[in-house]
PDB file of C-alpha atoms in Angstrom:
ATOM      1  CA  MET N   1      99.800 106.376 108.893  1.00  0.00           C
ATOM      2  CA  PHE N   2      97.631 105.690 106.211  1.00  0.00           C
ATOM      3  CA  ILE N   3      95.183 102.424 106.007  1.00  0.00           C
ATOM      4  CA  ALA N   4      95.264 101.575 102.245  1.00  0.00           C
ATOM      5  CA  ILE N   5      92.042  97.680 101.334  1.00  0.00           C
ATOM      6  CA  ASP N   6      92.944  96.115  98.077  1.00  0.00           C
ATOM      7  CA  ALA N   7      89.158  95.943  96.148  1.00  0.00           C
ATOM      8  CA  VAL N   8      90.553  92.976  94.621  1.00  0.00           C
ATOM      9  CA  LYS N   9      92.158  91.011  97.485  1.00  0.00           C
ATOM     10  CA  CYS N  10      88.730  91.755  99.639  1.00  0.00           C
ATOM     11  CA  ALA N  11      86.807  88.482  99.629  1.00  0.00           C
ATOM     12  CA  GLY N  12      83.746  89.580 102.215  1.00  0.00           C
ATOM     13  CA  HIS N  13      84.501  87.630 105.211  1.00  0.00           C
ATOM     14  CA  GLY N  14      83.711  90.621 107.259  1.00  0.00           C
ATOM     15  CA  ARG N  15      86.353  90.018 110.117  1.00  0.00           C
ATOM     16  CA  CYS N  16      88.138  93.330 109.489  1.00  0.00           C
ATOM     17  CA  TYR N  17      84.691  95.457 110.264  1.00  0.00           C
ATOM     18  CA  ALA N  18      83.955  93.204 112.982  1.00  0.00           C
ATOM     19  CA  VAL N  19      87.283  93.960 114.913  1.00  0.00           C
ATOM     20  CA  ALA N  20      87.260  97.391 114.047  1.00  0.00           C
ATOM     21  CA  PRO N  21      83.406  98.573 113.819  1.00  0.00           C
ATOM     22  CA  GLY N  22      84.525 102.286 114.779  1.00  0.00           C
ATOM     23  CA  LEU N  23      87.035 102.167 111.476  1.00  0.00           C
ATOM     24  CA  LEU N  24      85.203  99.793 109.248  1.00  0.00           C
ATOM     25  CA  SER N  25      81.320  98.727 108.291  1.00  0.00           C
ATOM     26  CA  ASP N  26      79.880  96.846 105.675  1.00  0.00           C
ATOM     27  CA  ASP N  27      77.990  96.961 102.597  1.00  0.00           C
ATOM     28  CA  ASP N  28      75.016  95.707 101.341  1.00  0.00           C
ATOM     29  CA  GLU N  29      76.760  92.729  99.913  1.00  0.00           C
ATOM     30  CA  GLY N  30      78.828  91.836 103.639  1.00  0.00           C
ATOM     31  CA  PHE N  31      81.869  93.273 101.865  1.00  0.00           C
ATOM     32  CA  VAL N  32      83.828  96.369 103.899  1.00  0.00           C
ATOM     33  CA  ALA N  33      82.230  99.405 102.574  1.00  0.00           C
ATOM     34  CA  GLU N  34      85.660 100.678 102.625  1.00  0.00           C
ATOM     35  CA  ARG N  35      87.192  98.557  99.961  1.00  0.00           C
ATOM     36  CA  GLY N  36      89.027 100.302  97.275  1.00  0.00           C
ATOM     37  CA  ARG N  37      89.952 103.146  99.151  1.00  0.00           C
ATOM     38  CA  SER N  38      92.635 104.403 101.509  1.00  0.00           C
ATOM     39  CA  TRP N  39      92.585 107.659 103.538  1.00  0.00           C
ATOM     40  CA  GLU N  40      95.112 109.144 106.725  1.00  0.00           C
ATOM     41  CA  LEU N  41      94.288 107.220 110.676  1.00  0.00           C
ATOM     42  CA  THR N  42      94.150 109.547 113.775  1.00  0.00           C
ATOM     43  CA  ALA N  43      96.474 108.491 116.146  1.00  0.00           C
ATOM     44  CA  ASP N  44      92.902 106.623 117.970  1.00  0.00           C
ATOM     45  CA  GLN N  45      92.527 104.841 114.572  1.00  0.00           C
ATOM     46  CA  VAL N  46      96.253 103.265 114.656  1.00  0.00           C
ATOM     47  CA  ASP N  47      95.319  99.714 116.818  1.00  0.00           C
ATOM     48  CA  ALA N  48      91.581  99.503 115.234  1.00  0.00           C
ATOM     49  CA  ALA N  49      93.570  99.787 111.653  1.00  0.00           C
ATOM     50  CA  ARG N  50      95.731  96.731 112.583  1.00  0.00           C
ATOM     51  CA  ALA N  51      93.261  94.152 114.236  1.00  0.00           C
ATOM     52  CA  ALA N  52      91.360  94.360 110.963  1.00  0.00           C
ATOM     53  CA  ALA N  53      94.280  93.870 109.185  1.00  0.00           C
ATOM     54  CA  ASP N  54      95.497  91.146 111.265  1.00  0.00           C
ATOM     55  CA  ALA N  55      91.917  89.848 111.295  1.00  0.00           C
ATOM     56  CA  CYS N  56      92.277  89.617 107.326  1.00  0.00           C
ATOM     57  CA  PRO N  57      92.655  85.983 106.080  1.00  0.00           C
ATOM     58  CA  GLU N  58      92.990  87.779 102.105  1.00  0.00           C
ATOM     59  CA  GLY N  59      96.052  90.442 103.533  1.00  0.00           C
ATOM     60  CA  ALA N  60      93.739  92.787 101.394  1.00  0.00           C
ATOM     61  CA  ILE N  61      94.050  95.534 104.587  1.00  0.00           C
ATOM     62  CA  ALA N  62      97.984  97.460 104.406  1.00  0.00           C
ATOM     63  CA  VAL N  63      98.551  99.993 107.853  1.00  0.00           C
ATOM     64  CA  LEU N  64     101.273 101.756 106.065  1.00  0.00           C
ATOM     65  CA  ASP N  65     103.763 104.538 107.594  1.00  0.00           C
ATOM     66  CA  THR N  66     103.810 106.594 104.063  1.00  0.00           C
ATOM     67  CA  ALA N  67     100.799 107.944 101.955  1.00  0.00           C
ATOM     68  CA  PRO N  68     100.053 105.052  98.805  1.00  0.00           C
ATOM     69  CA  ALA N  69      99.907 106.594  95.700  1.00  0.00           C
ATOM     70  CA  ASP N  70      96.424 106.851  95.851  1.00  0.00           C
ATOM     71  CA  ALA N  71      96.153 108.560  98.692  1.00  0.00           C
TER      72      ALA N  71
END
């Protein structure tokens, strides 16, 4: 499983890193620090990634079965 965070869609609400602090963090401007990135998740990170994706009102976070094109 992979996570991808769309930098354009991210509006900086902070809900994602609030529900998944072990997976995501915030930057100095309040945006998720990992925006614009994608990476492979470990098995123990999948639930947190799904919670972060569900919490994002813009849909900027995707949890994917296969690697995104930029991974």
